[in-house]
Tab-separated table of C-alpha atoms and ligand atoms in Angstrom:
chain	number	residue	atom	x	y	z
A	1	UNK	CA	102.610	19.624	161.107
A	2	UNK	CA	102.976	23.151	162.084
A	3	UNK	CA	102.349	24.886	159.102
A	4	UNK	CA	104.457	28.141	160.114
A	5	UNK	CA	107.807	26.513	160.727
A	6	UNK	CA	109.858	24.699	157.836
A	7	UNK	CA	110.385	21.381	158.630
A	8	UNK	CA	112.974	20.629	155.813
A	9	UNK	CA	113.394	23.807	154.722
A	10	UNK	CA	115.513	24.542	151.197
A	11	UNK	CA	116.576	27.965	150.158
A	12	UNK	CA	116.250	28.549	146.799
A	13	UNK	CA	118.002	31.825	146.704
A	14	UNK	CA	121.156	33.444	146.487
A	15	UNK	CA	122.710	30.466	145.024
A	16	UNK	CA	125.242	30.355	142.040
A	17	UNK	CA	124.361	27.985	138.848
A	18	UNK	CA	125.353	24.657	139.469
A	19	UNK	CA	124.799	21.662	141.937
A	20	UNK	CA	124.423	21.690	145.561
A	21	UNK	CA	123.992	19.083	147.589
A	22	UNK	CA	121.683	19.731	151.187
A	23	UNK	CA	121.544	16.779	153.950
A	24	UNK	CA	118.596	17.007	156.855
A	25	UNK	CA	117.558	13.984	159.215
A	26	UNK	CA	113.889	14.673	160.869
A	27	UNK	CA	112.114	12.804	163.456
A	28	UNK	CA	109.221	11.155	161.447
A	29	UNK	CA	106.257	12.721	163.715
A	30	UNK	CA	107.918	16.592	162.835
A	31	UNK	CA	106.525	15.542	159.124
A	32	UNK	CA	103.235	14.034	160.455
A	33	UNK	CA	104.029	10.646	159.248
A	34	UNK	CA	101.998	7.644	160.770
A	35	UNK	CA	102.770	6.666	163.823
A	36	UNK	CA	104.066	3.170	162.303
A	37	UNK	CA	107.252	5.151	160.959
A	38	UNK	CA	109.220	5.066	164.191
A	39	UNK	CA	112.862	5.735	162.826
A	40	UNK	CA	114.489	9.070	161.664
A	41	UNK	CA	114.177	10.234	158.169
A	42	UNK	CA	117.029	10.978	156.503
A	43	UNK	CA	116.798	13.444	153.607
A	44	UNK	CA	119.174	13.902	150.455
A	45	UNK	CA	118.932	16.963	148.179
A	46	UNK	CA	120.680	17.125	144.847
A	47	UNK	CA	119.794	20.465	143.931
A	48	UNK	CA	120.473	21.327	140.297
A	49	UNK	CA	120.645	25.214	139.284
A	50	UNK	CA	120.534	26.447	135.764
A	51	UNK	CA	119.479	30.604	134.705
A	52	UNK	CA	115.783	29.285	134.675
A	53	UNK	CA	115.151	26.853	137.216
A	54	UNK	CA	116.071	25.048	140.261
A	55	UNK	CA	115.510	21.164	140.258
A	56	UNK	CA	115.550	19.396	143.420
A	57	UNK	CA	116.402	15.277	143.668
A	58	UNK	CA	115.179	13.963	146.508
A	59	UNK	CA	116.143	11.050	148.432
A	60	UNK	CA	114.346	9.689	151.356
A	61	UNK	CA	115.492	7.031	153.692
A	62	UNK	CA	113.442	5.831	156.675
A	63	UNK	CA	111.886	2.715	157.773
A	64	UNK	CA	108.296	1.932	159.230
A	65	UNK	CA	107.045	-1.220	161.517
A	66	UNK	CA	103.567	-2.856	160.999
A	67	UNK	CA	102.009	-5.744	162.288
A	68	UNK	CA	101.891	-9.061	159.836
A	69	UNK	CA	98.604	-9.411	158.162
A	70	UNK	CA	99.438	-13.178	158.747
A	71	UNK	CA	100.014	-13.286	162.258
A	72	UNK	CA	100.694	-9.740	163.971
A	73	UNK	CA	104.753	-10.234	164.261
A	74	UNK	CA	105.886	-6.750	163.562
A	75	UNK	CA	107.806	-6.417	160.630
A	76	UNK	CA	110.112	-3.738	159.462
A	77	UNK	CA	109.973	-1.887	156.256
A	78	UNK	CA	112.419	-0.272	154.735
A	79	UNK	CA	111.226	2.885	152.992
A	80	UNK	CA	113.681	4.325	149.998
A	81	UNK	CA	111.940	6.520	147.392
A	82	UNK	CA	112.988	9.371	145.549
A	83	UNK	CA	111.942	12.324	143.757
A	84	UNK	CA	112.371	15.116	141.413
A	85	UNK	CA	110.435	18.783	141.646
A	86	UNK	CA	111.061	21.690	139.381
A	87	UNK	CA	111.069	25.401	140.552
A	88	UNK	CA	111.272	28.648	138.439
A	89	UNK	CA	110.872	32.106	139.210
A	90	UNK	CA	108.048	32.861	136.516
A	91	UNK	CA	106.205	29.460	135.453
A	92	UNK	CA	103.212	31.587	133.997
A	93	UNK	CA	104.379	31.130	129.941
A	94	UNK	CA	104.506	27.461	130.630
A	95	UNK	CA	100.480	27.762	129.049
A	96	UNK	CA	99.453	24.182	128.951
A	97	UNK	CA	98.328	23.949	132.857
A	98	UNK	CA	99.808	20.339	133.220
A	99	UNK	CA	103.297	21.803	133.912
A	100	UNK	CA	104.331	20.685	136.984
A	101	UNK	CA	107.056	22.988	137.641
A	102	UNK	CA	106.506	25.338	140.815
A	103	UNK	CA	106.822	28.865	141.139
A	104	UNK	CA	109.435	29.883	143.620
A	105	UNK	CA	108.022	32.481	146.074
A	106	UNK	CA	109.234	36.050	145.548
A	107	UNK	CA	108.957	37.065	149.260
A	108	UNK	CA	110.221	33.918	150.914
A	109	UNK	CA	112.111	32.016	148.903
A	110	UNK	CA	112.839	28.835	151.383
A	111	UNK	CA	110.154	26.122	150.282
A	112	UNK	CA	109.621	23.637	152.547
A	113	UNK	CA	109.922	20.140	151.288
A	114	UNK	CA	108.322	18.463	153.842
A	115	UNK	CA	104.799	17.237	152.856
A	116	UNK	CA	106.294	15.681	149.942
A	117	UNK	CA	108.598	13.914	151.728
A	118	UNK	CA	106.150	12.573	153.681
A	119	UNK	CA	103.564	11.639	150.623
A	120	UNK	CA	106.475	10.289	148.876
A	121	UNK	CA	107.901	7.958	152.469
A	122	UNK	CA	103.546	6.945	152.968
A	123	UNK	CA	103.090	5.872	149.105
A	124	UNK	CA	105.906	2.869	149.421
A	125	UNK	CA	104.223	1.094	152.228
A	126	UNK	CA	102.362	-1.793	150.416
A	127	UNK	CA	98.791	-2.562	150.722
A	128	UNK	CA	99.503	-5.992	152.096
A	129	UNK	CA	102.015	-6.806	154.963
A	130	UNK	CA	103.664	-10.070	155.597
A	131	UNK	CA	106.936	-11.563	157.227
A	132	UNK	CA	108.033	-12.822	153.855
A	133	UNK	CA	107.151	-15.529	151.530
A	134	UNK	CA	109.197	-18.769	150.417
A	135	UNK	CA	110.551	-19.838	146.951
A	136	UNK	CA	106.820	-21.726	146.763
A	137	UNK	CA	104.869	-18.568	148.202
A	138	UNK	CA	104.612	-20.101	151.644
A	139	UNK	CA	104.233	-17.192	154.339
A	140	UNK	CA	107.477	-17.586	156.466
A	141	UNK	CA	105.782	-16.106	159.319
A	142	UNK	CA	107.747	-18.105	162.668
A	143	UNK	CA	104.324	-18.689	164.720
A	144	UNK	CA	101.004	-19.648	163.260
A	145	UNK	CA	98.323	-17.545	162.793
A	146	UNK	CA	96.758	-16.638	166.169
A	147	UNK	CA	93.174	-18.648	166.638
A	148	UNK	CA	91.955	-14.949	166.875
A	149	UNK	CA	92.351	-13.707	163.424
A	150	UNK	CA	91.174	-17.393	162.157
A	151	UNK	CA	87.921	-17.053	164.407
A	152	UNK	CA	87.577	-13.306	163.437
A	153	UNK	CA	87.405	-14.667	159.567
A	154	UNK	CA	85.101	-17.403	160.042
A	155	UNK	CA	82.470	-14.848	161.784
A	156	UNK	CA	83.178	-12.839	158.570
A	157	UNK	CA	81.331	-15.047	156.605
A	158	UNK	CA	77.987	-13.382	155.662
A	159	UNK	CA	75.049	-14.673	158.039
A	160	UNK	CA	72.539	-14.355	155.623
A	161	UNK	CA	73.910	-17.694	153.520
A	162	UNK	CA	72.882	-19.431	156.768
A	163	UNK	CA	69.395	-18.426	156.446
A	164	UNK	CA	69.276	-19.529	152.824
A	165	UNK	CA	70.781	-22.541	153.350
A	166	UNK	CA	68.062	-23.594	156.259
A	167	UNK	CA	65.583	-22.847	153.435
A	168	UNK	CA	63.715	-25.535	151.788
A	169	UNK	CA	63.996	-25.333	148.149
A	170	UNK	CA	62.695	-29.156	147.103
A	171	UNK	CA	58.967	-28.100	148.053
B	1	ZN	ZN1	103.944	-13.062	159.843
């Protein structure tokens, strides 16, 4: 990501109390996402302005592909998350250092809401990937798992049990 240019860039000046609502779409690769995430990422702001700060709600659609863990089929998923971050011009009297409200920038006061967008769009892709699962927790993958993967487990299987195993332990 180039650090320089605002990828989805919100201005949090100039504007009178009271909501606003901001719309961007972004290709997935201008917010360094993985290359997995091959749709457009669309981008709602609910921005929320009161005399002291400037909350943002933010709304991210996409989708990513990855292969099944099962048997390599690519499936699609969807990615909706959301997320709420605080600004205010002086956050300094706050005191307690676990505040997580922002300060906004005096000199440039567009932020640019792009890395959490993409944290936010990475964190909803689980750990483990599969076509789907039946009422009884049967993968519903349509072909059977490739005699690669199976091999690729069985050679998994620590050598060194072998060796015990040969081992004569009656004597
Ligand atoms: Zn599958």
């Amino acid at each position: 990501m180039n650090k320089k240019q605002k990828h989805i860039p919100v201005r949090l000046s100039g504007l009178v109390d009271g909501r606003h609502e901001l719309d961007y779409s972004v290709a997935p690769d201008e917010i360094d996402l993985p290359e997995e995430f091959g749709e457009p990422v669309s981008v709602h702001v609910d921005l929320d302005k009161t005399h002291s700060q400037i909350a943002l709600h933010v709304q991210v659609e996409t989708a990513a592909t990855y292969p099944c863990d099962r048997c390599l089929d690519p499936v699609r998923i969807p990615v909706t998350t959301d997320f709420v971050l605080v600004y205010a011009h002086d956050n300094s009297g706050s005191g307690d250092g676990e505040s997580d409200i922002r300060e906004i920038p005096v000199h440039d006061p567009t932020v640019d809401i792009a890395e959490d967008v993409r944290d936010a769009a990475v964190l909803c892709i689980p750990m483990r990937r599969i076509c789907g699962e039946d009422a009884e927790g049967n993968p519903t993958c349509r072909k059977p798992i490739p005699d690669a993967i199976r091999a690729e487990k069985q050679t998994r299987e620590d050598p060194r049990w072998d060796a015990l195993k040969k081992l004569d332990l009656d004597r």
